[in-house]
mmCIF file of C-alpha atoms in Angstrom:
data_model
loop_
_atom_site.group_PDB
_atom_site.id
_atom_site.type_symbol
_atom_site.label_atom_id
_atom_site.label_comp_id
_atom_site.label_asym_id
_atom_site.label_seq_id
_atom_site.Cartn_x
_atom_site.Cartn_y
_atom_site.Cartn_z
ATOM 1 C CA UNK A 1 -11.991 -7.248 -6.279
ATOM 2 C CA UNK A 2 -14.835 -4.698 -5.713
ATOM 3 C CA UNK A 3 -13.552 -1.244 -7.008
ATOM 4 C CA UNK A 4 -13.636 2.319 -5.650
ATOM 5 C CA UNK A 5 -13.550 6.074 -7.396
ATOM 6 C CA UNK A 6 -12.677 8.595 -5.830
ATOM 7 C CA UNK A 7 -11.167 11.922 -6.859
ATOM 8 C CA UNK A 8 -8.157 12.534 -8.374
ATOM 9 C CA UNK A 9 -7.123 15.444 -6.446
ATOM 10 C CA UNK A 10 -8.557 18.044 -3.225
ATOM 11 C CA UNK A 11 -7.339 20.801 -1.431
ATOM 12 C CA UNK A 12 -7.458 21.887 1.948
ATOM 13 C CA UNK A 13 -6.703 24.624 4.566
ATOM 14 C CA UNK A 14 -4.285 23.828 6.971
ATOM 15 C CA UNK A 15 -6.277 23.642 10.462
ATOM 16 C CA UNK A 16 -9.798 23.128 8.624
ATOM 17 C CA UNK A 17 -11.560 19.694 8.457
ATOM 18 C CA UNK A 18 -11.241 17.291 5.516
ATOM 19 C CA UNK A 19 -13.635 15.044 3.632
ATOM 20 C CA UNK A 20 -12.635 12.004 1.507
ATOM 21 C CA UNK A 21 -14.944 10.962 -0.683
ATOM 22 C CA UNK A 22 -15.178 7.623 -1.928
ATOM 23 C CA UNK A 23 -17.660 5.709 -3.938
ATOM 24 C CA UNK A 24 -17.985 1.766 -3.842
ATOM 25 C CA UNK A 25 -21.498 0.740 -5.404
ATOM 26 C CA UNK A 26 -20.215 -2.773 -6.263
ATOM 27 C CA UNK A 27 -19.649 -3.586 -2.613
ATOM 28 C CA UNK A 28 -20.200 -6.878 -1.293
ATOM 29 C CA UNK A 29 -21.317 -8.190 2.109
ATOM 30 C CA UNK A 30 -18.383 -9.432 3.408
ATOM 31 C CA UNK A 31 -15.874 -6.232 2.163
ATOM 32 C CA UNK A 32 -14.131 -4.105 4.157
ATOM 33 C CA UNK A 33 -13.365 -0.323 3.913
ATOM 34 C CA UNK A 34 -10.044 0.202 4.455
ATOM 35 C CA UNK A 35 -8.234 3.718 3.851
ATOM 36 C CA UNK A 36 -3.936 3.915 3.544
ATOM 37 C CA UNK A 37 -2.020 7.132 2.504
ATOM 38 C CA UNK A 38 1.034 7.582 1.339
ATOM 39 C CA UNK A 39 3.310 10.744 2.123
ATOM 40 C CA UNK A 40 5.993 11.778 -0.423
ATOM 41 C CA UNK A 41 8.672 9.579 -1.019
ATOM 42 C CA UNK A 42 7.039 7.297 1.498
ATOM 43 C CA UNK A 43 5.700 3.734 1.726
ATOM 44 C CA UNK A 44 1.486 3.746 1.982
ATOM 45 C CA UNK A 45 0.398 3.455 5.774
ATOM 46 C CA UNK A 46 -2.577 2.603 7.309
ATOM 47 C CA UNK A 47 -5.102 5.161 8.698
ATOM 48 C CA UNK A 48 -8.225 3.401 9.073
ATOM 49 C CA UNK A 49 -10.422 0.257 7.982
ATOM 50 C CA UNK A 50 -14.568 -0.377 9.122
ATOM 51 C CA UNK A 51 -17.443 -2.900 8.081
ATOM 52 C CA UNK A 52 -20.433 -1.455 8.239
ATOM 53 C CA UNK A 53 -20.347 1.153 11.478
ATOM 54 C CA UNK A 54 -18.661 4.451 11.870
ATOM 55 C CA UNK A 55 -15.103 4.047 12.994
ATOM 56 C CA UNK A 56 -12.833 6.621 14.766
ATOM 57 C CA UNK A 57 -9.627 6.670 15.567
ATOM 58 C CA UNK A 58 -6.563 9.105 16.144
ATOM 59 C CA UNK A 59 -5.853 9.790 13.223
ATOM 60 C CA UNK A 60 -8.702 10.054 11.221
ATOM 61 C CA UNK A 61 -12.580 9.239 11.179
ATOM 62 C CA UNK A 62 -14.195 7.035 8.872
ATOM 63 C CA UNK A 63 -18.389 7.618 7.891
ATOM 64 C CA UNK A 64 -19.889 4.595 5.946
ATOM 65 C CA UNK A 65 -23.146 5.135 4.411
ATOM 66 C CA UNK A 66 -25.852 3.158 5.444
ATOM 67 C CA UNK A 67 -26.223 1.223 2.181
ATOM 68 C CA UNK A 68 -22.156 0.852 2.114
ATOM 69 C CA UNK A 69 -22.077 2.472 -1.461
ATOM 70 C CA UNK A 70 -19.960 4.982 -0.439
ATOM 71 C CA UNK A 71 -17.358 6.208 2.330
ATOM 72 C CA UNK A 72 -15.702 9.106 3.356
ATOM 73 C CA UNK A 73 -12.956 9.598 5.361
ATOM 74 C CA UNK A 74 -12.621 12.838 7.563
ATOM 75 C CA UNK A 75 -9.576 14.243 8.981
ATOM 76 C CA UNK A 76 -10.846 16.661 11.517
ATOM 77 C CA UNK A 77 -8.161 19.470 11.411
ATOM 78 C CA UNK A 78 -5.780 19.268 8.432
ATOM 79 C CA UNK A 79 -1.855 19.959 8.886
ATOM 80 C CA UNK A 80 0.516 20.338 6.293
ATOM 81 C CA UNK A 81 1.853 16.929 7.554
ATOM 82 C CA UNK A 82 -1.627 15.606 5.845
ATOM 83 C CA UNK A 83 -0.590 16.281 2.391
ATOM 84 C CA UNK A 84 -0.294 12.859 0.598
ATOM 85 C CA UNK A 85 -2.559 10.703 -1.965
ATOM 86 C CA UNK A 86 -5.452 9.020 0.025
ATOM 87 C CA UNK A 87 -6.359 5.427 -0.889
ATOM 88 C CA UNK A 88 -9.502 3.874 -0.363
ATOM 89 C CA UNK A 89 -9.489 0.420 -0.539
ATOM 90 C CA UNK A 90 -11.934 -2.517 -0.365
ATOM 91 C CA UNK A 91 -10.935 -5.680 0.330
ATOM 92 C CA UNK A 92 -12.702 -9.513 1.419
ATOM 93 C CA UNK A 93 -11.687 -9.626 4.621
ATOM 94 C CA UNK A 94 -10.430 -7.718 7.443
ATOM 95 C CA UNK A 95 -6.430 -7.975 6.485
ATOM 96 C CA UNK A 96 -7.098 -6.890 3.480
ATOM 97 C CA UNK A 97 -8.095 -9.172 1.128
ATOM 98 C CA UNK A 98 -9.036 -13.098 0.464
ATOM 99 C CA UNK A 99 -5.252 -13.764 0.612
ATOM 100 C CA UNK A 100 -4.322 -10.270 2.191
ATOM 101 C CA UNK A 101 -2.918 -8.412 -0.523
ATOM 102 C CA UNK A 102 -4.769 -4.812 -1.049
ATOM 103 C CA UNK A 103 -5.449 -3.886 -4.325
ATOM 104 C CA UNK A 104 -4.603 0.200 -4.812
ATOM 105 C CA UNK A 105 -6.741 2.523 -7.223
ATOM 106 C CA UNK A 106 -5.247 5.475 -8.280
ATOM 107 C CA UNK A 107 -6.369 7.293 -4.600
ATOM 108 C CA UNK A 108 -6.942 11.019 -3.909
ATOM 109 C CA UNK A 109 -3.922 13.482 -3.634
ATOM 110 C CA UNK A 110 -4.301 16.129 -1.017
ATOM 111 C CA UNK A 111 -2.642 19.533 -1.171
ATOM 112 C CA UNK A 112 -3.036 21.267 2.128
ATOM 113 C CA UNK A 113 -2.310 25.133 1.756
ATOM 114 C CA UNK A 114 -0.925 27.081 4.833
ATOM 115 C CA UNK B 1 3.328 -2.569 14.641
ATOM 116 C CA UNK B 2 5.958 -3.721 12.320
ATOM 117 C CA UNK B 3 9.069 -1.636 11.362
ATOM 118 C CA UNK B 4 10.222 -2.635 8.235
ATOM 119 C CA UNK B 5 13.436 -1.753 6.521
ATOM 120 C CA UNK B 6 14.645 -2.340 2.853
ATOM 121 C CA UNK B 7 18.088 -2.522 0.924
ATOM 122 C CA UNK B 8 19.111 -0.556 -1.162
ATOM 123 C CA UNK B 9 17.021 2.658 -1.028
ATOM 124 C CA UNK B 10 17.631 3.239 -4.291
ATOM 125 C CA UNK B 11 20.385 2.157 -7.000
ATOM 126 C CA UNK B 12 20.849 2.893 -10.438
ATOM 127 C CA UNK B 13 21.332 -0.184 -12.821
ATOM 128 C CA UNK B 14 22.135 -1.163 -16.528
ATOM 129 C CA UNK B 15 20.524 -3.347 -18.571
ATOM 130 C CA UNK B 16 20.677 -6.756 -18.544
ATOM 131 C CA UNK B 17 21.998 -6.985 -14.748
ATOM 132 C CA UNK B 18 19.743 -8.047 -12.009
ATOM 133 C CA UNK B 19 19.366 -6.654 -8.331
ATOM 134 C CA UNK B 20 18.482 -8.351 -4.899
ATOM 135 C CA UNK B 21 16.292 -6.091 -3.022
ATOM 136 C CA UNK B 22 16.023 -7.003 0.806
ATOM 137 C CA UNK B 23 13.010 -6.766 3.289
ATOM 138 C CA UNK B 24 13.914 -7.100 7.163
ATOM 139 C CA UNK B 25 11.081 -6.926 9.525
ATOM 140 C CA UNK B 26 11.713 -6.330 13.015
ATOM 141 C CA UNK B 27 9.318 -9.217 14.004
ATOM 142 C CA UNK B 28 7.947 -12.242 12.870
ATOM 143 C CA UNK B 29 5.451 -12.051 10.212
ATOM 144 C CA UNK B 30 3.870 -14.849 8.088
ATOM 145 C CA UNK B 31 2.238 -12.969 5.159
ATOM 146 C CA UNK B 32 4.595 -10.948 2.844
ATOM 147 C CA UNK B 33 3.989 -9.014 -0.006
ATOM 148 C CA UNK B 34 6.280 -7.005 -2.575
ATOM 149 C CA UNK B 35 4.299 -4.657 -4.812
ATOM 150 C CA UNK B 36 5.649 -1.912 -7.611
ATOM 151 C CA UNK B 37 5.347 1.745 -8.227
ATOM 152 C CA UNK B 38 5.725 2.765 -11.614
ATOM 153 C CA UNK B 39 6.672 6.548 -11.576
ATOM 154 C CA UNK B 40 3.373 8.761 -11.261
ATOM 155 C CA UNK B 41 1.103 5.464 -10.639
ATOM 156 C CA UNK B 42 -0.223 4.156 -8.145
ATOM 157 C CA UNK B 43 1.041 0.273 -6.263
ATOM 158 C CA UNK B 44 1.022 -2.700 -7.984
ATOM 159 C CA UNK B 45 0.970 -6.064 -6.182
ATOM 160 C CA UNK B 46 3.737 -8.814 -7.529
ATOM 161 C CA UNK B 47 3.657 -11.549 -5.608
ATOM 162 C CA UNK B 48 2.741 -12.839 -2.122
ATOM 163 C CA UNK B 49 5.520 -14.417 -0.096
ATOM 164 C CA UNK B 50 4.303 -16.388 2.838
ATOM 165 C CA UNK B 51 7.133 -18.087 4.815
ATOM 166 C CA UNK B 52 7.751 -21.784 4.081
ATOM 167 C CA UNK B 53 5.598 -21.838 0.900
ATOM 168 C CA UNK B 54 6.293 -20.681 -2.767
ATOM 169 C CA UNK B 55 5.175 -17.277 -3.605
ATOM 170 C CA UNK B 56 2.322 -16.829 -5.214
ATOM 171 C CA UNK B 57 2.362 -14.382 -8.171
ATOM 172 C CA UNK B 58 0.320 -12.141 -9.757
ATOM 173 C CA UNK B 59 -1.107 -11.748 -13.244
ATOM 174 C CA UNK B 60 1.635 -10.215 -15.624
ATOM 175 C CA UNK B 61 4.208 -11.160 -13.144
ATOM 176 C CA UNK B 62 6.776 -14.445 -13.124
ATOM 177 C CA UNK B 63 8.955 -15.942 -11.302
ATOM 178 C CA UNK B 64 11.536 -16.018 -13.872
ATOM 179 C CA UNK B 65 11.593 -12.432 -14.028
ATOM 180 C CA UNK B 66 10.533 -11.840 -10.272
ATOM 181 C CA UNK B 67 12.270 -14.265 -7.731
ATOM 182 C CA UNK B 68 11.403 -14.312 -4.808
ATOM 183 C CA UNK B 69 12.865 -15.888 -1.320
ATOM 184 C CA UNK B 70 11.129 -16.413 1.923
ATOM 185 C CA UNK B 71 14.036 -17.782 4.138
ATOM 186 C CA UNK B 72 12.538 -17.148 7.367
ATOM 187 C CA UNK B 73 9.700 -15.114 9.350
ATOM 188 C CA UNK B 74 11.441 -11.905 9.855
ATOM 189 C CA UNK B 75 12.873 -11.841 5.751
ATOM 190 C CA UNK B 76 12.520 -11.982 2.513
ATOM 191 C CA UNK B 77 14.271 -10.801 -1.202
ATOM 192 C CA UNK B 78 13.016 -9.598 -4.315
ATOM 193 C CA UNK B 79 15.243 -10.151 -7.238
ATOM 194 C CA UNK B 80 14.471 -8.067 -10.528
ATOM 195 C CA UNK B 81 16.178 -9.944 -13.771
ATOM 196 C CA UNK B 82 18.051 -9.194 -17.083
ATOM 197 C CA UNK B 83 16.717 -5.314 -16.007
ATOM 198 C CA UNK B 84 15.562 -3.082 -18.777
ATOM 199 C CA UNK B 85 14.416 0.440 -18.130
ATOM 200 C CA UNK B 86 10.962 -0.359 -18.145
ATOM 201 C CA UNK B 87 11.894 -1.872 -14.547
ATOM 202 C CA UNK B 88 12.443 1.646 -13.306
ATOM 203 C CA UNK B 89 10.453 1.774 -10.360
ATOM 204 C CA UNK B 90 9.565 1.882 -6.224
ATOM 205 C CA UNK B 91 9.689 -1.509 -5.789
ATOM 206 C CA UNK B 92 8.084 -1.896 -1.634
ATOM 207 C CA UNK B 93 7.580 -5.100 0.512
ATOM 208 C CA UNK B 94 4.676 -5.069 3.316
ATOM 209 C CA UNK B 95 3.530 -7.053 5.636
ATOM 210 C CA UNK B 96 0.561 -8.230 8.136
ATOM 211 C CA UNK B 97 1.980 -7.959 11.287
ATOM 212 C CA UNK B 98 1.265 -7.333 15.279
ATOM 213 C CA UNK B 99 -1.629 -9.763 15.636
ATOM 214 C CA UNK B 100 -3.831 -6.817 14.141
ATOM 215 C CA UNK B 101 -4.775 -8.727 10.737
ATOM 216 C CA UNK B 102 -6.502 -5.870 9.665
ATOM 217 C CA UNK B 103 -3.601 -3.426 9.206
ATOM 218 C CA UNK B 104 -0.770 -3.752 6.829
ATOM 219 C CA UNK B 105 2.663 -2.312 7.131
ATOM 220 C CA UNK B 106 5.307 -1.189 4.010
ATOM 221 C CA UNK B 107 8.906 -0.663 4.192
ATOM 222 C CA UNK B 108 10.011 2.759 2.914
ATOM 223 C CA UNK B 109 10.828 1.438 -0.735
ATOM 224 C CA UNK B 110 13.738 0.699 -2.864
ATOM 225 C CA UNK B 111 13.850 3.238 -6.098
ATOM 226 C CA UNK B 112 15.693 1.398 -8.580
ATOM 227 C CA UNK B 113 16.445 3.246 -11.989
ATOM 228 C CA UNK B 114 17.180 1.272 -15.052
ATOM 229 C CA UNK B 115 19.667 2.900 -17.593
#
């Protein structure tokens, strides 16, 4: 599996927008961008996944560069509800993966201060 | 969506016992997975548990240690053997659910702690 780096750790003000880096220069063709997070004593949940285009939804945006090397995730006003450890994920197909398991990095943990 | 629900939330164990961790989704689901959380890391897939097949287990992981049963589309169990504290752990099932095959769901996790 195709692996990511991102940061170990951002911080945010609460109301202000957020961007979550992620790099992915080993990227192949058929790989999907998927993001999860995972709130404190919490299992992960899903907050977005794109291809190759620019993918919004509720919760979150997702920006893909154009030569899919990198990604970054954008929450567009930050609550303290946001505060958890962002993983960005690749995997081969759109479930996550050639037999849908994801395979989780050590993902970005976001303090958001009041 | 899927709402998933695990048994026990958490339990404390001695060594050399074993534990049967449950996963109940509330619909049916074909793909299965159980994955790990060592304290302060990140998840760890064990083994994929699709329903009326044997699961399929990852590197560093066996079936001897890790069984697992698929008895149905709506459950499955994790059993964690002759426990030592290295064991100590989230230990979380997911699943691919809702028609939307690009989404996966996790229960909340059972933390099991290994004396």
């Amino acid at each position: 599996d195709a692996k990511t780096t991102q940061p170990n750790s951002m911080e945010s003000n609460e109301e202000e927008p957020v961007h979550l880096p992620c790099n992915h220069s080993t990227i192949s063709g058929t790989d999907y961008i998927h993001w999860y997070r995972q709130l404190p004593s919490q299992g992960p949940e899903y907050v977005i996944h794109g291809l190759t285009s620019n993918v919004n939804n509720r919760m979150a945006s997702l920006a893909i560069a154009e030569d899919r090397k990198s990604s970054t995730l954008i929450l567009h006003r930050a609550t303290l509800r946001d505060a958890a450890v962002y993983y960005c994920i690749l995997s081969a197909r759109g479930y996550g993966g050639s037999q849908g398991n994801l395979i989780f990095g050590k993902g970005t943990k976001l303090s958001v201060k009041p | 969506s899927a709402v998933i629900s695990q048994k026990p939330s958490r339990d404390i164990c001695q060594r050399g016992t074993s534990l049967t961790i449950q996963c109940q989704v509330d619909s049916q689901v074909t793909m299965m997975f159980w994955y790990r959380q060592q304290p302060g890391q990140s998840l760890t897939l064990i083994a994929t548990a699709n329903q009326g097949s044997e699961a399929t287990y990852e590197s560093g992981f066996v079936i001897d240690k890790f069984p697992i049963s698929r008895p149905n589309l709506t459950f499955s169990t994790l059993t964690v053997s002759n426990m030592s504290p290295e064991d100590s752990s989230i230990y979380l099932c997911s699943v691919v659910a809702g028609g939307r095959t690009d989404t996966q769901y996790f229960g909340p996790g059972t933390r099991l702690t290994v004396l």
